[in-house]
PDB file of C-alpha atoms in Angstrom:
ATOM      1  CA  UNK N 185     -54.407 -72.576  -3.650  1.00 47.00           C
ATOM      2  CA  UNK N 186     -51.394 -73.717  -5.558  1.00 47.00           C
ATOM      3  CA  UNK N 187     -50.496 -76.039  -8.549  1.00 47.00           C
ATOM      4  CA  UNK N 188     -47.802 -78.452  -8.196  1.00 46.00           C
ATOM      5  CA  UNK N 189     -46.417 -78.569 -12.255  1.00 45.00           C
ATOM      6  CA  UNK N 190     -44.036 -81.199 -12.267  1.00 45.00           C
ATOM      7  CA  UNK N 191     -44.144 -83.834  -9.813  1.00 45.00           C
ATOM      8  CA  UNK N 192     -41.211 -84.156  -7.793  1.00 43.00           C
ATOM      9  CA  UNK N 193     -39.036 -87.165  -9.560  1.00 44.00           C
ATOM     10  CA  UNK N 194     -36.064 -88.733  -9.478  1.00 42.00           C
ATOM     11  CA  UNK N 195     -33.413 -87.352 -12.713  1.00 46.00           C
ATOM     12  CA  UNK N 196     -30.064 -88.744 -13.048  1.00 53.00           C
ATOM     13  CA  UNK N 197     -30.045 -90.288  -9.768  1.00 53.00           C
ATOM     14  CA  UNK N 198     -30.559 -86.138  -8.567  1.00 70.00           C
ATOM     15  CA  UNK N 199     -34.175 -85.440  -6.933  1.00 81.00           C
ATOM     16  CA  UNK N 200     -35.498 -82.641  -9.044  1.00 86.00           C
ATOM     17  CA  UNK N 201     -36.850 -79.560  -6.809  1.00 90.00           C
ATOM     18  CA  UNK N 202     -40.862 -79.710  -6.699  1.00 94.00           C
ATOM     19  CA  UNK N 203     -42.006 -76.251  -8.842  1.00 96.00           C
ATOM     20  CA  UNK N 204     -45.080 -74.938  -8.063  1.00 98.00           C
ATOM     21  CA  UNK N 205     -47.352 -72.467 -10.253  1.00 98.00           C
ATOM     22  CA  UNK N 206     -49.227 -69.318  -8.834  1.00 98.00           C
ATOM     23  CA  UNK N 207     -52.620 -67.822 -10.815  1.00 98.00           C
ATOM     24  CA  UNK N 208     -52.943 -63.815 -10.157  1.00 98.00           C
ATOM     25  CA  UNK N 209     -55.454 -64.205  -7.523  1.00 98.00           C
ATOM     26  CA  UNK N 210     -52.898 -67.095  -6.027  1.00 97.00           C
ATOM     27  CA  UNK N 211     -50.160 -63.847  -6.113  1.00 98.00           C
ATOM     28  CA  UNK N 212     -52.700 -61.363  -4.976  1.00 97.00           C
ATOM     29  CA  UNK N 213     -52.757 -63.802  -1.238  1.00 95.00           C
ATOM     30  CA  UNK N 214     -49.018 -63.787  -1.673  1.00 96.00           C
ATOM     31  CA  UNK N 215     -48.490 -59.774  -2.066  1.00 96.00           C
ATOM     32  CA  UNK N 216     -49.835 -56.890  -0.713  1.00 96.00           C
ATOM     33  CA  UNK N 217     -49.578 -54.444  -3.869  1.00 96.00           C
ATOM     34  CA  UNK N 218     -52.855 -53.949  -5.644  1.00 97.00           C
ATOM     35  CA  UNK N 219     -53.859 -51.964  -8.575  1.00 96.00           C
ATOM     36  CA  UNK N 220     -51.515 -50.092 -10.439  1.00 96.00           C
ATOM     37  CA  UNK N 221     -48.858 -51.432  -8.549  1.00 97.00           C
ATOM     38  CA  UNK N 222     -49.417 -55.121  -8.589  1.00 98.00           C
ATOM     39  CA  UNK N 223     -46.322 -55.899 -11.397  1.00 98.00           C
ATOM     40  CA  UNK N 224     -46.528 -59.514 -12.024  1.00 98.00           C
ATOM     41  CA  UNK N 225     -49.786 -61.724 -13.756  1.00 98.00           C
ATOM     42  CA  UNK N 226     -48.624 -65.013 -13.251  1.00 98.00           C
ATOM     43  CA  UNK N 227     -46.072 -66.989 -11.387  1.00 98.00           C
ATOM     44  CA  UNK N 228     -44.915 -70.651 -12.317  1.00 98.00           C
ATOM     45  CA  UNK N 229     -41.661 -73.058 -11.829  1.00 98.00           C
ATOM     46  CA  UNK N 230     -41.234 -71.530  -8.143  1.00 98.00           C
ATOM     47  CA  UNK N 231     -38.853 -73.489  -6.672  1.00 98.00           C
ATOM     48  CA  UNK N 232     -39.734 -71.954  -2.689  1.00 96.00           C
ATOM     49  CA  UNK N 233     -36.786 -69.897  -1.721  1.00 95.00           C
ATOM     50  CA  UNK N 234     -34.647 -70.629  -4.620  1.00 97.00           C
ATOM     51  CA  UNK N 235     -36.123 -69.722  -7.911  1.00 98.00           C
ATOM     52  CA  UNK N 236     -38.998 -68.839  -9.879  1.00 98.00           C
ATOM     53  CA  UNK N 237     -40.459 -67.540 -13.088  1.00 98.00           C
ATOM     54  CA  UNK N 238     -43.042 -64.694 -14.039  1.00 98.00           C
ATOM     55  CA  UNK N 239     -45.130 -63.433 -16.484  1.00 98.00           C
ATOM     56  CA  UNK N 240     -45.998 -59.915 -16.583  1.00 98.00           C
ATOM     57  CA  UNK N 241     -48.018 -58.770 -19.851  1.00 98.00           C
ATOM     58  CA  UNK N 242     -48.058 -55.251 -20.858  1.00 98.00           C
ATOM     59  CA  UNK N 243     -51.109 -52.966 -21.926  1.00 97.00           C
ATOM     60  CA  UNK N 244     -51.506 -50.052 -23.281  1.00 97.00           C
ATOM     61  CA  UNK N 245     -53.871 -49.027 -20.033  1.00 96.00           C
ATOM     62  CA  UNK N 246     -50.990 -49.008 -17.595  1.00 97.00           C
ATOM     63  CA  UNK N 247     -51.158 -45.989 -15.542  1.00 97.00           C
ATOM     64  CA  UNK N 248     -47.776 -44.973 -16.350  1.00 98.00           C
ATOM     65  CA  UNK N 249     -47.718 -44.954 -20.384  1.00 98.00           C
ATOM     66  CA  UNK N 250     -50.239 -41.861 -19.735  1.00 97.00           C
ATOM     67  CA  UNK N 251     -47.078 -39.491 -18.841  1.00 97.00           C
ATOM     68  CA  UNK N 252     -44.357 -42.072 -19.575  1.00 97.00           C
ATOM     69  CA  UNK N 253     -44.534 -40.716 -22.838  1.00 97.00           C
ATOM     70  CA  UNK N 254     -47.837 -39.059 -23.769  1.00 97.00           C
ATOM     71  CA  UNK N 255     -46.584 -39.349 -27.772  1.00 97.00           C
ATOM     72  CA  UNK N 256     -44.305 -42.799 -27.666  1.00 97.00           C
ATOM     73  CA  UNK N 257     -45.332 -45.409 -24.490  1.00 98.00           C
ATOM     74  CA  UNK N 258     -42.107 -47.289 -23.067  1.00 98.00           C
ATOM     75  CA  UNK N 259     -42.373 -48.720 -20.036  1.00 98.00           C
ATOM     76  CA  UNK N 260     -40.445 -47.400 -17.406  1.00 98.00           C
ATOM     77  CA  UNK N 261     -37.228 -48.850 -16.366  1.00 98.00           C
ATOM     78  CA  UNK N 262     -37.861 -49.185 -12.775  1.00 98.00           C
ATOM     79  CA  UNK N 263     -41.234 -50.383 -13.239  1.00 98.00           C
ATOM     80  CA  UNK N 264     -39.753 -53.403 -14.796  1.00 98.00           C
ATOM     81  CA  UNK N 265     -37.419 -53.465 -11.542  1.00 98.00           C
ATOM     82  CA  UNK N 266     -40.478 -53.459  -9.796  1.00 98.00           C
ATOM     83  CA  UNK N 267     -42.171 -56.340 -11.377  1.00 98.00           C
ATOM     84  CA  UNK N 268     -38.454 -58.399 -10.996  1.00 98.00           C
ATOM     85  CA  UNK N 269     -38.810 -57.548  -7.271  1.00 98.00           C
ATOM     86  CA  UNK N 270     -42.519 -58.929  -6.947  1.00 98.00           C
ATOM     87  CA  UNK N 271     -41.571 -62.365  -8.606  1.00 98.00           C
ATOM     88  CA  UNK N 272     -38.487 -62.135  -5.827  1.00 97.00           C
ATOM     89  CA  UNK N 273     -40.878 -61.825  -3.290  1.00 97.00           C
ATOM     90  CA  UNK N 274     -43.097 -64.220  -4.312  1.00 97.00           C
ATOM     91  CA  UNK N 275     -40.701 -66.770  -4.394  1.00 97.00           C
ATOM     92  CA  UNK N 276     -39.464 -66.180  -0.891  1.00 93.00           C
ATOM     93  CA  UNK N 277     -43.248 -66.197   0.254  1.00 95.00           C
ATOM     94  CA  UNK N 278     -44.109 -69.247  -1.307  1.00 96.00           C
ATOM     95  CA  UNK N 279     -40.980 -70.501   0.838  1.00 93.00           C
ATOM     96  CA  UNK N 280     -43.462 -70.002   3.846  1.00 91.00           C
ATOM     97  CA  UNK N 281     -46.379 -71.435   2.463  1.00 92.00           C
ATOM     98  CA  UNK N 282     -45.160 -74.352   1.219  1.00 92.00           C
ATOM     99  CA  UNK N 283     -43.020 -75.254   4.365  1.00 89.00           C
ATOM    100  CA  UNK N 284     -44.942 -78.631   6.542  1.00 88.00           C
ATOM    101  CA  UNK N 285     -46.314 -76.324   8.513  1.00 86.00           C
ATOM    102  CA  UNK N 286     -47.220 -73.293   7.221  1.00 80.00           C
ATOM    103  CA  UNK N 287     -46.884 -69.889   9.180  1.00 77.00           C
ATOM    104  CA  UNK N 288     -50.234 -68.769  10.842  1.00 82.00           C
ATOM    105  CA  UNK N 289     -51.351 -64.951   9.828  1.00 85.00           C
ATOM    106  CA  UNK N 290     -51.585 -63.369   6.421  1.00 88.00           C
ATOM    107  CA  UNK N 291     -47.850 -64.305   4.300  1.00 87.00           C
ATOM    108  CA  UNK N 292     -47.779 -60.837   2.703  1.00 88.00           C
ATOM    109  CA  UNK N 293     -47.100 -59.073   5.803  1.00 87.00           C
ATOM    110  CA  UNK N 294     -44.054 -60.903   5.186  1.00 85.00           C
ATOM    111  CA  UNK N 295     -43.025 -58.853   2.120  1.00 91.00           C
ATOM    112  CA  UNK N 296     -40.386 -56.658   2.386  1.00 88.00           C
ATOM    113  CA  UNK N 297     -38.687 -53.921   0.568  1.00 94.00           C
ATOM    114  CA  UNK N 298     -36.276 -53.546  -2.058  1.00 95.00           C
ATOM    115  CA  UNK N 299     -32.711 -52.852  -0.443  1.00 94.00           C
ATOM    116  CA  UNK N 300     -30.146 -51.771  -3.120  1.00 95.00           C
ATOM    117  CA  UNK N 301     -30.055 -52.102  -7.445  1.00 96.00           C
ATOM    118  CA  UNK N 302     -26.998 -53.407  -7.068  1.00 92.00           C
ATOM    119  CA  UNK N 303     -26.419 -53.550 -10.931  1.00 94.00           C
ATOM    120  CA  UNK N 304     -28.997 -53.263 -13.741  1.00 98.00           C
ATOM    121  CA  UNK N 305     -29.201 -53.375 -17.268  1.00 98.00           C
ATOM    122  CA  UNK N 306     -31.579 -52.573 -19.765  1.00 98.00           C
ATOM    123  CA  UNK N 307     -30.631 -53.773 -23.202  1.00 98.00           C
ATOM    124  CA  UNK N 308     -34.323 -53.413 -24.917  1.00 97.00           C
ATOM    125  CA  UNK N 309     -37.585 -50.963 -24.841  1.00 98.00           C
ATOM    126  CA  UNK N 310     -40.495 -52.393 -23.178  1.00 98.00           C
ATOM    127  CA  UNK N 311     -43.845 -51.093 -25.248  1.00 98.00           C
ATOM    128  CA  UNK N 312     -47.586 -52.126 -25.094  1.00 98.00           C
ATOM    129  CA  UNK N 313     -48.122 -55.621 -26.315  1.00 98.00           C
ATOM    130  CA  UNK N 314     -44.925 -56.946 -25.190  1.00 98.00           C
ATOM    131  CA  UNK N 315     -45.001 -59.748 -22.496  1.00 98.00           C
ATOM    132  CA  UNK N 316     -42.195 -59.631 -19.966  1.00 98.00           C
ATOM    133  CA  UNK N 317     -40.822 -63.382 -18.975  1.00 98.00           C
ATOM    134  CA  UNK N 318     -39.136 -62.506 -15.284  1.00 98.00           C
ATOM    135  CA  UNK N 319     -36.599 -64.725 -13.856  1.00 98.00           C
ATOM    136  CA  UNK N 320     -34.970 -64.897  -9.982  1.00 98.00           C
ATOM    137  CA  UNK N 321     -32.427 -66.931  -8.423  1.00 98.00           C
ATOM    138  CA  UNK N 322     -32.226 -66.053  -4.683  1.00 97.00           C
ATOM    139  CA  UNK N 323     -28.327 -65.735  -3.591  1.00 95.00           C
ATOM    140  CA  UNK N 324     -26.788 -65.271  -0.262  1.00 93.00           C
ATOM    141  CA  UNK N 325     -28.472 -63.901   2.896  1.00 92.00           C
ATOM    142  CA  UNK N 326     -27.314 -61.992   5.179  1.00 92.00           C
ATOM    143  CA  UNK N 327     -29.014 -61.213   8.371  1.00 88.00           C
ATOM    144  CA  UNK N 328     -32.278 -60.374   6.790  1.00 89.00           C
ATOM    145  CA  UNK N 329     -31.185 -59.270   3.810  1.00 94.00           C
ATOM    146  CA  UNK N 330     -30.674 -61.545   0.251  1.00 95.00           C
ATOM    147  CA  UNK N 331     -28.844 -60.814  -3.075  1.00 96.00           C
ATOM    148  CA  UNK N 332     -30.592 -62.158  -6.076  1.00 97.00           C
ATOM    149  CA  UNK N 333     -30.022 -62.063  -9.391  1.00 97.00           C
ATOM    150  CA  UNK N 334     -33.067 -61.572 -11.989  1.00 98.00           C
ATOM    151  CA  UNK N 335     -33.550 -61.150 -15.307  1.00 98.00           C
ATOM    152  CA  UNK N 336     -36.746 -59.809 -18.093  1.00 98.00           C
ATOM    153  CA  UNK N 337     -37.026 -60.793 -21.213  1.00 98.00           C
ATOM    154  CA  UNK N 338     -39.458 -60.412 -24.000  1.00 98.00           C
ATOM    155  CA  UNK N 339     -39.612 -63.595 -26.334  1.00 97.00           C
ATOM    156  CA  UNK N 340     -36.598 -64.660 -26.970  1.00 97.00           C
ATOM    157  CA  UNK N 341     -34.754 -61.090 -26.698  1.00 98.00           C
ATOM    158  CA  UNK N 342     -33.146 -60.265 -23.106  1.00 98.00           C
ATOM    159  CA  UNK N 343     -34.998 -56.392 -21.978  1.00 98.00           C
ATOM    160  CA  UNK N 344     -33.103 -56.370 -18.667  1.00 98.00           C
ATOM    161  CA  UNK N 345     -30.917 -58.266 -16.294  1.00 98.00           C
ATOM    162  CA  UNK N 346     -29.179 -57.393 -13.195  1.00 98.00           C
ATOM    163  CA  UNK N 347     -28.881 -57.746  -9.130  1.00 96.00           C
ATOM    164  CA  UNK N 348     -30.675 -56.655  -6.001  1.00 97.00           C
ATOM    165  CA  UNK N 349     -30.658 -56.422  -2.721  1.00 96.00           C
ATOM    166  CA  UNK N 350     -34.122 -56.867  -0.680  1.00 96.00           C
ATOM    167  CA  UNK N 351     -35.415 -57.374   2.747  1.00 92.00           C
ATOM    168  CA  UNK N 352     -37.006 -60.338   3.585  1.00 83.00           C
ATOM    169  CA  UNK N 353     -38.638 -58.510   6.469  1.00 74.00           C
ATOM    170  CA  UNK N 354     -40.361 -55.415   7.623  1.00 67.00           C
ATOM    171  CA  UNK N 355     -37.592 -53.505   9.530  1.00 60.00           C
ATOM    172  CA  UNK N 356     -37.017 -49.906   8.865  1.00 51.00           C
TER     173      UNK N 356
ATOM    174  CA  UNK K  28      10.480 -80.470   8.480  1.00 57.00           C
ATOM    175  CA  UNK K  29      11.833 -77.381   6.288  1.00 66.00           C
ATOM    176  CA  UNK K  30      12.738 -73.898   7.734  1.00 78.00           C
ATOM    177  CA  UNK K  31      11.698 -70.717   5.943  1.00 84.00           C
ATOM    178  CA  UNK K  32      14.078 -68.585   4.654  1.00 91.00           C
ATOM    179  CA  UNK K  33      14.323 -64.674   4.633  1.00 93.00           C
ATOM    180  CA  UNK K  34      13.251 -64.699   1.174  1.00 92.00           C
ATOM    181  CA  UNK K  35      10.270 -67.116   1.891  1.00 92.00           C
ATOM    182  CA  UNK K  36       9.343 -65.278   4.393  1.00 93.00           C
ATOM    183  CA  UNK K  37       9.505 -61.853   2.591  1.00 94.00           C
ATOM    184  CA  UNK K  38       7.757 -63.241  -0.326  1.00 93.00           C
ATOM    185  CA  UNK K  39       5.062 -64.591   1.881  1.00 91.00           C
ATOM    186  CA  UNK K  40       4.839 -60.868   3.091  1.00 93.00           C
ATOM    187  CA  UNK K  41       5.057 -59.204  -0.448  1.00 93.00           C
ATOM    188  CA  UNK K  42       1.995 -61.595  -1.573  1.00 93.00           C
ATOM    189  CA  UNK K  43      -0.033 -60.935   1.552  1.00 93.00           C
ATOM    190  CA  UNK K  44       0.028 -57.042   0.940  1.00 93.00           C
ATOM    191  CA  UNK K  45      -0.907 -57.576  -2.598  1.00 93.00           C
ATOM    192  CA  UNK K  46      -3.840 -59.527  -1.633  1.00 93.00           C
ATOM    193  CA  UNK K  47      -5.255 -56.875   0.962  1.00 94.00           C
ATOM    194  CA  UNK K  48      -4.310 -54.168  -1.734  1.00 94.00           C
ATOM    195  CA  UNK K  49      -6.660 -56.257  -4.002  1.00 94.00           C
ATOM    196  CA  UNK K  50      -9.232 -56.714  -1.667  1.00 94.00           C
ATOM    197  CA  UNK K  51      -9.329 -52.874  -0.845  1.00 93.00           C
ATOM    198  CA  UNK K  52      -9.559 -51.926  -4.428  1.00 94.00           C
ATOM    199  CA  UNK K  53     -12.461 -54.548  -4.854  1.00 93.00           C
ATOM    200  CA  UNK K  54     -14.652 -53.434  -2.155  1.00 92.00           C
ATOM    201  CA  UNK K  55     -13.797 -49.345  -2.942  1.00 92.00           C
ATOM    202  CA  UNK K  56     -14.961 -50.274  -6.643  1.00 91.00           C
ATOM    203  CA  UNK K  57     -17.663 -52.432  -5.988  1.00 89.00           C
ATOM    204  CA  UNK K  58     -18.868 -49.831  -3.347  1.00 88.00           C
ATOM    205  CA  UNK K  59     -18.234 -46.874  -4.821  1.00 87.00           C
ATOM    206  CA  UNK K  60     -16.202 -45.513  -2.088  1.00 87.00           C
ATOM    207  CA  UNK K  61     -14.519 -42.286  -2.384  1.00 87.00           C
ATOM    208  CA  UNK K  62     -10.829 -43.197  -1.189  1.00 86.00           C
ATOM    209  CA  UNK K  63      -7.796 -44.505  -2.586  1.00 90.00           C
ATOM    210  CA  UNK K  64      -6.881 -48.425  -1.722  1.00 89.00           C
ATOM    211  CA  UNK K  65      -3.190 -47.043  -0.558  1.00 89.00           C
ATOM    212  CA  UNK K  66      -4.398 -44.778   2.093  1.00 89.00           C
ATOM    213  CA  UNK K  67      -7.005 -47.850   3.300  1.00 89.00           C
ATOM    214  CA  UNK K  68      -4.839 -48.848   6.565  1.00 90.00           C
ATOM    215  CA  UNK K  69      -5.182 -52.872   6.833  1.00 91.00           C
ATOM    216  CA  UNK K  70      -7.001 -52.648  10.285  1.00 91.00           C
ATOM    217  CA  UNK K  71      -8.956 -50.081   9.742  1.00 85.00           C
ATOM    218  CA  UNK K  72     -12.395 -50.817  10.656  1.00 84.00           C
ATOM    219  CA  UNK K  73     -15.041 -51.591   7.712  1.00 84.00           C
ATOM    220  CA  UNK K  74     -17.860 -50.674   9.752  1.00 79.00           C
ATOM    221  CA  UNK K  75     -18.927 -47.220  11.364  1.00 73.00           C
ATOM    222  CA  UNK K  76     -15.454 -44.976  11.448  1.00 70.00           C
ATOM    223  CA  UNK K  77     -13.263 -46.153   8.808  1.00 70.00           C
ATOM    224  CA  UNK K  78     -14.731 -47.337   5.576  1.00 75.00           C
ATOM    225  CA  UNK K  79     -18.572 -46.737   7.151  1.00 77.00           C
ATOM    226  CA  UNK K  80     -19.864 -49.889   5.327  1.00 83.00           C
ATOM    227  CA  UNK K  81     -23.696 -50.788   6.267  1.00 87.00           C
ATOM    228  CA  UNK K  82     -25.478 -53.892   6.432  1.00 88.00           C
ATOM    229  CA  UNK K  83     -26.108 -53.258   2.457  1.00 91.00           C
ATOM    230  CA  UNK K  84     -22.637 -53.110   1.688  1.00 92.00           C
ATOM    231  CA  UNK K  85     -21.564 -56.001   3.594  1.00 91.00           C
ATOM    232  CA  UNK K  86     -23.709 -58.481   1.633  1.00 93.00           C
ATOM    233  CA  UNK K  87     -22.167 -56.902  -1.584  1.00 93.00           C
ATOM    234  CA  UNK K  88     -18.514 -57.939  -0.332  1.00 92.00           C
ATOM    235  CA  UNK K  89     -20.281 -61.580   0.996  1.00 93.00           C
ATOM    236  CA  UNK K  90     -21.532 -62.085  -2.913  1.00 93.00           C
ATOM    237  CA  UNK K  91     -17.912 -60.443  -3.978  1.00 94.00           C
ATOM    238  CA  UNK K  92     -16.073 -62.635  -1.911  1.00 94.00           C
ATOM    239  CA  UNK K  93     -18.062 -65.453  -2.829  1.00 93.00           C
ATOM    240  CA  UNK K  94     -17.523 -65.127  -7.022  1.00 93.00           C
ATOM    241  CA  UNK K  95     -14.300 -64.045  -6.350  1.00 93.00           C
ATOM    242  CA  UNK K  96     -12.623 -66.769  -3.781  1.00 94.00           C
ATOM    243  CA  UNK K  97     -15.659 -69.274  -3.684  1.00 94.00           C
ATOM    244  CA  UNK K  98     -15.933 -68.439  -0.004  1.00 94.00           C
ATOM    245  CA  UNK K  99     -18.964 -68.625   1.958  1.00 93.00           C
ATOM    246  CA  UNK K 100     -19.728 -66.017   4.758  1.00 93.00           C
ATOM    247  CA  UNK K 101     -22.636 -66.277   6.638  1.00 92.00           C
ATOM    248  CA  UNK K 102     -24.150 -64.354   9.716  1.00 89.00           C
ATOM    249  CA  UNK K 103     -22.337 -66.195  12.224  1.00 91.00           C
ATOM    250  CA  UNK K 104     -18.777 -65.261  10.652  1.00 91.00           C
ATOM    251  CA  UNK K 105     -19.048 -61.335  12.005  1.00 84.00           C
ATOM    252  CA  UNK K 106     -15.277 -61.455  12.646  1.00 88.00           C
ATOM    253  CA  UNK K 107     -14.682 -61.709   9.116  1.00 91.00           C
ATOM    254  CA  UNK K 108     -15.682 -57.929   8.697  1.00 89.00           C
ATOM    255  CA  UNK K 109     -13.605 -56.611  11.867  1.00 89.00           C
ATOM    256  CA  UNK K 110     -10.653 -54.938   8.879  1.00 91.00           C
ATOM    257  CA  UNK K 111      -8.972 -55.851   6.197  1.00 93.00           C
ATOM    258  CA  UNK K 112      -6.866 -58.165   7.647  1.00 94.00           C
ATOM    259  CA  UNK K 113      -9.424 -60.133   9.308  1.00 94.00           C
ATOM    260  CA  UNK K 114     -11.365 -60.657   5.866  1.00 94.00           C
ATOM    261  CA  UNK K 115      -8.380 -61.965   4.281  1.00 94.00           C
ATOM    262  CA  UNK K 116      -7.612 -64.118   7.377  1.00 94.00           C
ATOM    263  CA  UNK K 117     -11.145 -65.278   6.605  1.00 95.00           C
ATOM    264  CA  UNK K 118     -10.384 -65.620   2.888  1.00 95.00           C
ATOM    265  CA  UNK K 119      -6.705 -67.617   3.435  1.00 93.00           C
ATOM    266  CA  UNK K 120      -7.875 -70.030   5.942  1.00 93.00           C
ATOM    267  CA  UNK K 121     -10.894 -71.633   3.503  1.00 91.00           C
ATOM    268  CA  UNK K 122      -9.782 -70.712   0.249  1.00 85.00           C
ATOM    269  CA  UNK K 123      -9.043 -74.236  -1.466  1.00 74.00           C
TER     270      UNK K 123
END
């Protein structure tokens, strides 16, 4: 089910973390958002709980370009959010699916919900065509709760950057 | 062995307040908090009456605290969030 992409070597004397890649259908085990929801195409240099990267590419048939605007399609602020959050939580998944022995039961009822926007940023209009490059570094935890920092980009120009707060389990 | 004088003393005190005046103004402008950092009593609690922080807000001070003083809470160090005094109790005794 999943790619190791760079085998775990020694650099520097400092063991490099082993990354691991994630196809959609990989992600689509990993999450339990489907269809329009389902933010994020692709998933690769996941270092389990730590890190990871994300590609999510943008087409004109997204739902929300219909009404988000009917005469000039941007893609929503918090829909970008959304896809940030999704990488989050598959990198915090993959944390339980790559351990030695993996959790029994299905790993996206492990998925929780998104907690605060601490801060956000948008510094760039997302349109049809562009491909987002997501980015999350897990922080501190607290009880069940973790700060990370992400980031979107598209190319080489930054779209959006910020921090969140999420729940790494179902609690009301 | 040296003996503190008035003045140390007093200047010990002087930097202390400072500090929690610092702190208080950090949290009420990293939270948002409607209230002034003056009126914010030093053990007054952070939680419930008081400054009625939530679980949300308290990981906001840990990554605060953290960039700030390079201090690491975790969930074992509750105490830390008692008041004021007690997270800069917490600060002083592992700030390097």
């Amino acid at each position: 089910m999943t790619t190791a992409i760079a085998p775990a070597r020694a650099a520097a004397g400092k063991e490099k973390p082993k990354t691991f890649a994630y196809s959609s259908d990989d992600i689509k085990r990993m999450l339990p958002h489907r269809w329009p929801m389902l933010m994020i195409d692709r998933a690769y240099d996941v270092v389990p709980g730590v890190s990871g990267r994300g590609v999510k590419s943008v087409s004109v048939n997204e739902p929300f370009f219909a009404g988000h605007y009917p005469d000039h399609s941007i893609m929503p602020g918090v829909m970008i959010v959304e896809a940030m959050a999704q990488l989050v939580a598959v990198v915090y998944v993959a944390e339980l699916l790559e351990a030695p022995t993996p959790a029994e039961g299905d790993p996206s009822g492990s998925v929780g919900y998104l907690g605060s926007i601490s801060s956000m940023k948008f510094s760039r209009l997302v349109v049809p065509g562009d491909q987002l490059t997501l980015e999350a570094k897990l922080g501190q935890k607290l009880g069940g709760l973790r700060s990370v920092s992400v980031r979107a980009s598209v190319g080489t120009e930054l779209a959006a950057a910020g921090s969140l707060i999420v729940t790494t389990e179902r609690k009301g | 062995m040296s003996t503190a004088t008035f003045e140390d003393v007093r200047t010990q005190a002087e930097q202390r307040l400072e500090k929690n005046l610092k702190i208080k103004s950090m949290i009420i402008d990293r939270l948002g908090l409607d209230a002034e950092a003056e009126v914010v009593s030093d053990n007054q609690p952070l939680f419930g009456r008081g400054l009625e922080m939530d679980s949300l807000d308290t990981l906001e001070i840990v990554v605060m605290i953290n960039n700030e003083y390079d201090v690491l809470i975790s969930d074992d160090d509750f105490e830390a969030f008692g008041s004021i005094n007690a997270l800069v109790d917490f600060i002083e005794a592992r700030e390097v």
